[in-house]
Short mmCIF file of C-alpha atoms in Angstrom, two decimals:
data_model
loop_
_atom_site.label_atom_id
_atom_site.label_comp_id
_atom_site.label_asym_id
_atom_site.label_seq_id
_atom_site.Cartn_x
_atom_site.Cartn_y
_atom_site.Cartn_z
CA UNK A 1436 -3.24 -13.86 -25.94
CA UNK A 1437 -0.43 -12.20 -23.29
CA UNK A 1438 0.65 -8.53 -25.23
CA UNK A 1439 4.37 -7.40 -24.80
CA UNK A 1440 4.17 -3.50 -23.36
CA UNK A 1441 7.68 -1.51 -24.49
CA UNK A 1442 8.02 1.28 -23.63
CA UNK A 1443 10.56 3.79 -24.54
CA UNK A 1444 11.52 7.01 -21.45
CA UNK A 1445 14.76 8.01 -23.43
CA UNK A 1446 14.27 11.45 -25.62
CA UNK A 1447 15.27 9.74 -28.84
CA UNK A 1448 13.82 6.76 -31.24
CA UNK A 1449 14.72 3.68 -29.58
CA UNK A 1450 14.80 0.19 -32.57
CA UNK A 1451 14.65 -2.67 -31.73
CA UNK A 1452 15.33 -6.39 -32.48
CA UNK A 1453 12.40 -8.88 -32.58
CA UNK A 1454 12.61 -12.32 -32.52
CA UNK A 1455 10.03 -14.66 -32.12
CA UNK A 1456 7.02 -11.66 -32.18
CA UNK A 1457 6.62 -9.63 -35.07
CA UNK A 1458 6.92 -11.68 -37.59
CA UNK A 1459 10.71 -11.60 -36.42
CA UNK A 1460 11.08 -7.92 -37.12
CA UNK A 1461 12.07 -5.19 -36.05
CA UNK A 1462 10.50 -2.57 -34.83
CA UNK A 1463 11.31 1.61 -33.28
CA UNK A 1464 9.73 2.76 -29.97
CA UNK A 1465 9.46 7.05 -30.23
CA UNK A 1466 10.92 8.56 -27.56
CA UNK A 1467 7.35 8.21 -24.86
CA UNK A 1468 6.15 6.13 -25.67
CA UNK A 1469 4.70 1.95 -25.70
CA UNK A 1470 4.75 0.25 -27.95
CA UNK A 1471 2.56 -2.74 -27.90
CA UNK A 1472 3.15 -6.34 -29.84
CA UNK A 1473 0.38 -9.76 -29.28
CA UNK A 1474 2.61 -12.94 -28.21
CA UNK A 1475 0.57 -16.73 -28.11
CA UNK A 1476 0.28 -18.91 -25.45
CA UNK A 1477 3.30 -20.48 -24.87
CA UNK A 1478 5.35 -18.45 -27.08
CA UNK A 1479 9.21 -17.76 -26.38
CA UNK A 1480 11.21 -14.72 -28.03
CA UNK A 1481 14.23 -12.14 -27.48
CA UNK A 1482 13.25 -8.79 -28.46
CA UNK A 1483 17.73 -7.02 -27.86
CA UNK A 1484 17.52 -3.40 -27.74
CA UNK A 1485 20.24 -1.39 -31.19
CA UNK A 1486 22.38 0.75 -30.65
CA UNK A 1487 24.09 1.77 -33.47
CA UNK A 1488 23.01 -1.73 -34.89
CA UNK A 1489 25.78 -2.72 -32.65
CA UNK A 1490 22.96 -5.47 -30.90
CA UNK A 1491 22.96 -4.88 -27.05
CA UNK A 1492 20.32 -5.47 -23.79
CA UNK A 1493 17.79 -8.02 -24.39
CA UNK A 1494 14.77 -9.33 -23.01
CA UNK A 1495 13.96 -12.75 -22.90
CA UNK A 1496 10.40 -14.48 -23.04
CA UNK A 1497 8.24 -17.19 -22.42
CA UNK A 1498 5.15 -17.59 -22.25
CA UNK A 1499 2.69 -19.93 -20.32
CA UNK A 1500 5.38 -22.38 -19.63
CA UNK A 1501 6.95 -25.12 -17.11
CA UNK A 1502 3.86 -25.12 -14.45
CA UNK A 1503 1.48 -22.65 -16.33
CA UNK A 1504 3.86 -19.53 -15.20
CA UNK A 1505 6.00 -17.17 -17.38
CA UNK A 1506 10.20 -17.35 -17.29
CA UNK A 1507 11.78 -14.08 -17.99
CA UNK A 1508 14.59 -12.47 -17.21
CA UNK A 1509 17.24 -10.06 -18.48
CA UNK A 1510 20.47 -10.49 -20.45
CA UNK A 1511 23.41 -8.51 -21.47
CA UNK A 1512 25.43 -12.04 -23.22
CA UNK A 1513 25.52 -9.86 -25.96
CA UNK A 1514 26.43 -6.10 -25.15
CA UNK A 1515 24.82 -3.05 -23.34
CA UNK A 1516 24.13 0.85 -24.48
CA UNK A 1517 20.68 1.68 -22.46
CA UNK A 1518 19.09 0.17 -19.34
CA UNK A 1519 16.78 -2.45 -19.71
CA UNK A 1520 14.14 -4.34 -17.32
CA UNK A 1521 11.26 -6.56 -17.58
CA UNK A 1522 8.27 -6.73 -15.15
CA UNK A 1523 4.67 -9.51 -15.53
CA UNK A 1524 1.73 -5.80 -15.08
CA UNK A 1525 1.10 -4.70 -11.97
CA UNK A 1526 3.78 -7.47 -10.21
CA UNK A 1527 7.05 -5.24 -9.54
CA UNK A 1528 8.04 -7.94 -7.44
CA UNK A 1529 8.55 -10.35 -10.25
CA UNK A 1530 11.12 -7.66 -12.06
CA UNK A 1531 14.55 -8.47 -13.29
CA UNK A 1532 17.03 -6.33 -14.82
CA UNK A 1533 19.40 -3.47 -13.85
CA UNK A 1534 17.87 -0.34 -14.25
CA UNK A 1535 21.15 1.90 -13.71
CA UNK A 1536 23.37 -1.13 -15.55
CA UNK A 1537 25.05 1.94 -18.12
CA UNK A 1538 25.79 4.64 -15.26
CA UNK A 1539 27.23 1.65 -12.86
CA UNK A 1540 29.09 0.33 -16.34
CA UNK A 1541 30.25 3.80 -16.68
CA UNK A 1542 31.59 4.62 -12.94
CA UNK A 1543 32.98 0.85 -13.31
CA UNK A 1544 35.53 1.90 -15.71
CA UNK A 1545 36.18 5.35 -14.44
CA UNK A 1546 37.49 3.70 -11.02
CA UNK A 1547 39.29 0.52 -13.51
CA UNK A 1548 42.82 0.39 -13.30
CA UNK A 1549 44.75 1.04 -16.53
CA UNK A 1550 45.34 -3.06 -17.35
CA UNK A 1551 41.78 -4.21 -16.92
CA UNK A 1552 41.11 -1.18 -19.72
CA UNK A 1553 43.89 -2.95 -21.35
CA UNK A 1554 42.71 -6.05 -21.12
CA UNK A 1555 38.75 -4.93 -22.17
CA UNK A 1556 39.64 -2.78 -25.12
CA UNK A 1557 37.75 -4.24 -28.25
CA UNK A 1558 35.02 -4.20 -25.94
CA UNK A 1559 34.38 -1.28 -24.54
CA UNK A 1560 33.81 1.72 -26.60
CA UNK A 1561 33.52 5.52 -25.85
CA UNK A 1562 33.02 8.48 -27.02
CA UNK A 1563 36.15 11.08 -27.72
CA UNK A 1564 36.10 12.60 -24.39
CA UNK A 1565 36.65 8.64 -22.79
CA UNK A 1566 33.19 8.34 -21.50
CA UNK A 1567 31.35 4.47 -22.14
CA UNK A 1568 28.57 5.04 -24.37
CA UNK A 1569 28.50 1.23 -25.70
CA UNK A 1570 29.52 -3.13 -24.58
CA UNK A 1571 30.00 -5.80 -27.24
CA UNK A 1572 29.37 -8.97 -26.23
CA UNK A 1573 30.50 -10.90 -23.11
CA UNK A 1574 30.09 -14.82 -25.03
CA UNK A 1575 33.41 -13.00 -26.68
CA UNK A 1576 35.33 -11.83 -24.06
CA UNK A 1577 36.00 -13.75 -21.33
CA UNK A 1578 37.77 -11.12 -19.31
CA UNK A 1579 35.06 -9.29 -19.65
CA UNK A 1580 32.22 -11.26 -17.94
CA UNK A 1581 34.64 -10.88 -14.34
CA UNK A 1582 34.17 -7.04 -14.71
CA UNK A 1583 30.56 -6.83 -15.07
CA UNK A 1584 30.47 -9.23 -12.32
CA UNK A 1585 31.63 -6.35 -10.03
CA UNK A 1586 28.28 -4.47 -10.42
CA UNK A 1587 25.87 -6.74 -12.33
CA UNK A 1588 26.58 -9.85 -10.89
CA UNK A 1589 23.26 -11.41 -9.41
CA UNK A 1590 20.44 -8.46 -11.19
CA UNK A 1591 20.84 -9.18 -15.52
CA UNK A 1592 22.62 -12.33 -17.46
CA UNK A 1593 26.39 -12.13 -17.52
CA UNK A 1594 27.34 -15.64 -18.81
CA UNK A 1595 25.60 -18.50 -20.60
CA UNK A 1596 24.66 -20.30 -17.58
CA UNK A 1597 23.30 -23.53 -16.63
CA UNK A 1598 23.94 -24.38 -20.27
CA UNK A 1599 24.66 -27.90 -22.21
CA UNK A 1600 26.45 -29.67 -19.13
CA UNK A 1601 27.58 -26.36 -17.43
CA UNK A 1602 26.57 -25.61 -14.33
CA UNK A 1603 26.67 -22.08 -15.37
CA UNK A 1604 26.60 -19.10 -12.62
CA UNK A 1605 24.24 -19.57 -9.98
CA UNK A 1606 23.78 -15.77 -9.88
CA UNK A 1607 22.62 -16.54 -13.31
CA UNK A 1608 20.83 -19.74 -12.58
CA UNK A 1609 18.13 -17.16 -10.71
CA UNK A 1610 17.01 -14.85 -13.52
CA UNK A 1611 15.50 -18.14 -15.30
CA UNK A 1612 13.20 -18.89 -11.60
CA UNK A 1613 9.43 -18.61 -12.61
CA UNK A 1614 6.76 -15.92 -12.20
CA UNK A 1615 3.63 -16.15 -11.73
CA UNK A 1616 1.01 -17.31 -13.68
CA UNK A 1617 0.91 -15.90 -17.23
CA UNK A 1618 0.28 -11.96 -17.72
CA UNK A 1619 1.50 -8.90 -20.00
CA UNK A 1620 5.41 -8.75 -19.54
CA UNK A 1621 6.12 -4.64 -19.40
CA UNK A 1622 9.53 -4.07 -20.48
CA UNK A 1623 10.84 -0.40 -19.66
CA UNK A 1624 14.24 0.88 -21.74
CA UNK A 1625 16.20 4.51 -21.20
CA UNK A 1626 19.23 5.86 -20.68
CA UNK A 1627 18.33 7.13 -17.10
CA UNK A 1628 16.40 4.70 -14.89
CA UNK A 1629 14.42 2.41 -15.88
CA UNK A 1630 12.05 1.48 -14.03
CA UNK A 1631 8.18 1.94 -15.34
CA UNK A 1632 6.60 4.34 -13.86
CA UNK A 1633 3.36 3.24 -13.11
CA UNK A 1634 5.07 0.65 -11.07
CA UNK A 1635 6.69 0.99 -6.95
CA UNK A 1636 10.72 -0.29 -8.63
CA UNK A 1637 11.34 -1.60 -4.92
CA UNK A 1638 13.27 -4.53 -6.52
CA UNK A 1639 14.67 -2.71 -8.74
CA UNK A 1640 18.16 -4.12 -7.54
CA UNK A 1641 18.80 -8.00 -6.87
CA UNK A 1642 22.10 -8.84 -5.79
CA UNK A 1643 24.30 -11.89 -5.20
CA UNK A 1644 25.08 -13.57 -2.17
CA UNK A 1645 28.59 -12.93 -2.06
CA UNK A 1646 31.22 -11.65 0.42
CA UNK A 1647 30.59 -7.44 0.95
CA UNK A 1648 33.06 -5.06 1.56
CA UNK A 1649 32.22 -3.45 3.73
CA UNK A 1650 32.76 1.09 3.96
CA UNK A 1651 32.69 1.45 7.61
CA UNK A 1652 32.75 -0.83 10.57
CA UNK A 1653 31.24 0.06 14.15
CA UNK A 1654 31.25 -2.53 16.90
CA UNK A 1655 29.90 -1.19 20.25
CA UNK A 1656 29.61 -4.11 23.43
CA UNK A 1657 28.33 -2.17 26.07
CA UNK A 1658 25.11 0.13 26.76
CA UNK A 1659 24.99 3.93 24.67
CA UNK A 1660 24.29 7.34 26.41
CA UNK A 1661 21.88 8.05 24.12
CA UNK A 1662 21.96 12.12 25.59
CA UNK A 1663 25.98 12.34 24.51
CA UNK A 1664 25.06 12.41 21.00
CA UNK A 1665 22.11 14.36 20.85
CA UNK A 1666 21.63 17.28 17.78
CA UNK A 1667 22.75 14.17 15.35
CA UNK A 1668 21.68 12.61 12.72
CA UNK A 1669 21.32 9.13 12.60
CA UNK A 1670 20.09 5.58 13.91
CA UNK A 1671 20.12 4.96 17.93
CA UNK A 1672 20.69 0.75 17.66
CA UNK A 1673 20.43 -1.79 19.79
CA UNK A 1674 20.74 -5.00 20.07
CA UNK A 1675 17.95 -7.06 22.59
CA UNK A 1676 18.34 -11.31 21.33
CA UNK A 1677 20.67 -12.78 23.27
CA UNK A 1678 23.49 -13.49 21.23
CA UNK A 1679 25.78 -10.96 18.84
CA UNK A 1680 24.49 -9.25 16.04
CA UNK A 1681 26.22 -7.62 13.12
CA UNK A 1682 23.97 -5.72 11.74
CA UNK A 1683 24.46 -3.22 7.97
CA UNK A 1684 23.00 -1.16 6.62
CA UNK A 1685 21.99 -0.16 3.21
CA UNK A 1686 21.05 2.71 1.35
CA UNK A 1687 19.06 3.24 -1.79
CA UNK A 1688 20.59 3.22 -4.81
CA UNK A 1689 18.13 5.35 -6.19
CA UNK A 1690 14.94 7.50 -4.70
CA UNK A 1691 12.53 8.72 -6.24
CA UNK A 1692 9.10 10.76 -6.06
CA UNK A 1693 8.01 8.53 -3.94
CA UNK A 1694 10.06 5.74 -5.46
CA UNK A 1695 12.85 3.93 -4.63
CA UNK A 1696 15.22 1.25 -5.82
CA UNK A 1697 16.41 -0.87 -3.21
CA UNK A 1698 19.51 -2.43 -2.65
CA UNK A 1699 21.11 -5.36 -1.82
CA UNK A 1700 25.07 -5.74 -2.14
CA UNK A 1701 27.08 -2.67 -1.16
CA UNK A 1702 25.62 -1.65 2.51
CA UNK A 1703 27.20 1.81 3.88
CA UNK A 1704 28.37 0.19 6.86
CA UNK A 1705 27.96 -2.26 9.68
CA UNK A 1706 27.38 -2.55 13.46
CA UNK A 1707 28.77 -6.00 15.36
CA UNK A 1708 26.39 -5.50 19.02
CA UNK A 1709 27.07 -7.06 21.86
CA UNK A 1710 23.53 -9.24 23.38
CA UNK A 1711 22.32 -6.08 24.60
CA UNK A 1712 23.67 -3.11 24.01
CA UNK A 1713 23.38 -0.91 22.01
CA UNK A 1714 25.18 2.00 19.95
CA UNK A 1715 23.77 5.27 18.38
CA UNK A 1716 25.27 5.38 14.49
CA UNK A 1717 25.58 8.03 12.82
CA UNK A 1718 24.44 8.57 9.46
CA UNK A 1719 23.82 11.05 6.01
CA UNK A 1720 20.56 13.09 6.63
CA UNK A 1721 20.59 11.82 3.07
CA UNK A 1722 20.26 8.26 4.04
CA UNK A 1723 16.88 6.06 2.73
CA UNK A 1724 17.45 2.73 3.85
CA UNK A 1725 17.31 0.06 5.85
CA UNK A 1726 19.52 -1.53 8.06
CA UNK A 1727 18.32 -5.59 8.80
CA UNK A 1728 20.33 -8.06 10.60
CA UNK A 1729 23.96 -9.80 8.92
CA UNK A 1730 22.93 -9.01 4.93
CA UNK A 1731 21.10 -12.38 3.00
CA UNK A 1732 17.72 -12.42 3.53
CA UNK A 1733 15.01 -13.95 3.97
CA UNK A 1734 15.68 -10.94 6.59
CA UNK A 1735 13.31 -8.37 8.61
CA UNK A 1736 13.77 -4.63 7.84
CA UNK A 1737 13.46 -1.76 9.63
CA UNK A 1738 12.57 1.21 6.67
CA UNK A 1739 14.13 4.50 7.12
CA UNK A 1740 14.70 7.97 6.21
CA UNK A 1741 15.89 10.48 8.42
CA UNK A 1742 15.38 13.84 5.67
CA UNK A 1743 11.70 13.80 4.20
CA UNK A 1744 11.74 16.10 1.64
CA UNK A 1745 8.35 17.69 3.23
CA UNK A 1746 9.29 17.79 6.18
CA UNK A 1747 12.47 17.07 7.13
CA UNK A 1748 11.92 14.51 10.22
CA UNK A 1749 12.66 11.66 10.41
CA UNK A 1750 10.15 8.14 9.12
CA UNK A 1751 9.99 4.91 9.32
CA UNK A 1752 8.61 1.76 9.51
CA UNK A 1753 9.21 -2.22 9.32
CA UNK A 1754 8.84 -4.48 6.26
CA UNK A 1755 8.38 -8.12 5.97
CA UNK A 1756 7.80 -8.60 2.83
CA UNK A 1757 11.23 -9.49 2.33
CA UNK A 1758 11.43 -11.86 4.98
CA UNK A 1759 10.98 -11.93 8.30
CA UNK A 1760 13.89 -13.13 10.30
CA UNK A 1761 12.79 -12.24 14.18
CA UNK A 1762 11.05 -9.47 14.97
CA UNK A 1763 11.97 -5.71 16.02
CA UNK A 1764 9.92 -2.32 16.73
CA UNK A 1765 11.22 1.72 15.65
CA UNK A 1766 10.52 4.14 17.42
CA UNK A 1767 10.73 8.41 17.18
CA UNK A 1768 12.56 9.41 19.81
CA UNK A 1769 11.21 12.95 20.28
CA UNK A 1770 10.34 13.73 23.26
CA UNK A 1771 7.43 12.60 24.54
CA UNK A 1772 6.56 11.51 21.38
CA UNK A 1773 4.55 7.54 21.29
CA UNK A 1774 4.87 6.89 17.51
CA UNK A 1775 6.79 3.67 17.64
CA UNK A 1776 6.00 0.71 15.18
CA UNK A 1777 6.89 -3.02 15.07
CA UNK A 1778 6.82 -5.40 17.59
CA UNK A 1779 8.76 -8.16 19.45
CA UNK A 1780 7.78 -11.57 19.54
CA UNK A 1781 9.06 -14.21 18.34
CA UNK A 1782 6.50 -15.60 14.89
CA UNK A 1783 9.29 -17.21 13.28
CA UNK A 1784 10.13 -20.60 15.91
CA UNK A 1785 5.55 -22.21 15.48
CA UNK A 1786 5.33 -21.25 12.21
CA UNK A 1787 3.49 -23.33 9.46
CA UNK A 1788 7.16 -24.81 7.28
CA UNK A 1789 5.06 -23.96 4.35
CA UNK A 1790 5.42 -20.48 5.79
CA UNK A 1791 9.16 -20.87 5.97
CA UNK A 1792 13.16 -21.33 4.33
CA UNK A 1793 15.97 -22.55 5.75
CA UNK A 1794 17.92 -19.44 4.35
CA UNK A 1795 21.69 -19.70 3.16
CA UNK A 1796 23.21 -19.50 6.49
CA UNK A 1797 21.04 -22.58 7.69
CA UNK A 1798 19.12 -20.36 9.79
CA UNK A 1799 15.03 -21.19 9.61
CA UNK A 1800 13.14 -17.88 8.81
CA UNK A 1801 9.34 -16.88 7.07
CA UNK A 1802 10.06 -16.49 4.04
CA UNK A 1803 9.40 -13.06 1.27
CA UNK A 1804 5.64 -12.48 1.48
CA UNK A 1805 6.24 -10.50 -1.85
CA UNK A 1806 8.38 -12.61 -3.69
CA UNK A 1807 12.67 -12.18 -5.33
CA UNK A 1808 15.40 -13.11 -7.53
CA UNK A 1809 15.25 -16.49 -5.25
CA UNK A 1810 10.79 -17.50 -5.41
CA UNK A 1811 7.79 -15.90 -5.84
CA UNK A 1812 5.45 -14.48 -3.46
CA UNK A 1813 5.15 -17.05 -0.03
CA UNK A 1814 0.94 -16.97 0.88
CA UNK A 1815 1.70 -19.37 3.96
CA UNK A 1816 4.11 -16.43 5.24
CA UNK A 1817 1.69 -13.32 4.59
CA UNK A 1818 -1.03 -15.39 6.61
CA UNK A 1819 0.51 -15.89 9.42
CA UNK A 1820 1.85 -12.80 9.21
CA UNK A 1821 -1.48 -11.11 8.75
CA UNK A 1822 -2.23 -13.31 11.85
CA UNK A 1823 0.54 -12.22 14.29
CA UNK A 1824 1.47 -9.37 13.60
CA UNK A 1825 -1.10 -7.74 10.77
CA UNK A 1826 -0.57 -4.60 8.98
CA UNK A 1827 -0.47 -1.48 11.25
CA UNK A 1828 2.44 -2.42 12.73
CA UNK A 1829 4.24 -4.12 9.57
CA UNK A 1830 4.99 -3.90 5.83
CA UNK A 1831 3.17 -7.01 5.44
CA UNK A 1832 2.36 -6.91 1.89
CA UNK A 1833 2.94 -4.00 1.06
CA UNK A 1834 -0.06 -1.23 0.24
CA UNK A 1835 -1.15 0.67 3.26
CA UNK A 1836 -2.38 1.16 6.46
CA UNK A 1837 1.78 0.98 8.42
CA UNK A 1838 2.03 3.57 10.41
CA UNK A 1839 4.74 6.01 9.45
CA UNK A 1840 7.19 6.65 12.32
CA UNK A 1841 7.96 10.25 12.69
CA UNK A 1842 10.74 11.25 14.50
CA UNK A 1843 10.66 15.12 14.22
CA UNK A 1844 14.86 15.43 15.60
CA UNK A 1845 15.82 13.43 12.50
CA UNK A 1846 16.93 10.71 14.44
CA UNK A 1847 14.89 7.36 14.95
CA UNK A 1848 14.84 4.29 17.41
CA UNK A 1849 15.43 0.85 16.18
CA UNK A 1850 15.28 -2.79 18.11
CA UNK A 1851 15.63 -5.81 17.00
CA UNK A 1852 14.95 -8.83 18.90
#
């Protein structure tokens, strides 16, 4: 019989409305405490956070549903007043929900023009200082749905989804993707960041596929001179492919002690490179994130930080956990250093069909090895990459054993093939 583990990371008791378990009786989880509910196989229900007796964010669960898989999601259709995530125990790739929903809501509200705030009157509730305390039901306020999609689309249920003959919003429908078999469900509530302490939050932020507004765009058509930027912090980026390509830099949404919230929908900047061209990309020393071709996944990621807290050096690696659309390498630029990682060979063209998916842009790529909001882990892709590349050169399933590339001058060289 699976269990539901509800952790309250906030400093106050948090009440929940329970439907489907606990004899449908409400449950209050003490501050910094985990409460456990038993859940029979094939059971379904919802766990809804209450805020001053108003329903807010909710976790929806079906255990051992179609195909023997659990179906889990987070919904904000009836409101919000805190942050909530859900995942299968021990499997962060199944995580759903926005761990900083309320912070993102408050930021969006602060930036909203007055006419938008007027339109949302009666659906956004603030304290005496004007800070958002909670949000009313989206289902009762059509204009609230478009407002929330501006910062949470693809991370949580916002509309009603595919229901009653309506096709629903595809980014809502994606929230209903199956998990991996049936396991305990881990629900985490927080006023700060709602990610489980015992699991790495690498898939915390799941972004939708939509046109992205670029903060900064650079273009380079000729090779650059690395010496011209000596001493600057950033990335020496090179396109060794025969086609022009635009590369996008994603700064993590947040960073903790060995943890991070991946950013899927708001790149910091983009750089267009002609074939065989290179360019130095200056970045803030605080940058911790990745660069990839385009904005879609599956894709090869070059992950890096430029000023680690322990040694103030740059560190990086190549990751295939969210797919592979070609080879990539990362190397130190310290004089005399041979520290490098990644691979150059084409491992996509001759990959087994079970390891391959067609991306939204029609490009044939290797699937994610850990899963995401679109699908679960692809075992064939993982096995192929372990054979052709190996864990030492690139992260394939997470874990350890991948070389850390370090550059004391806070500058790394990244090449895509």
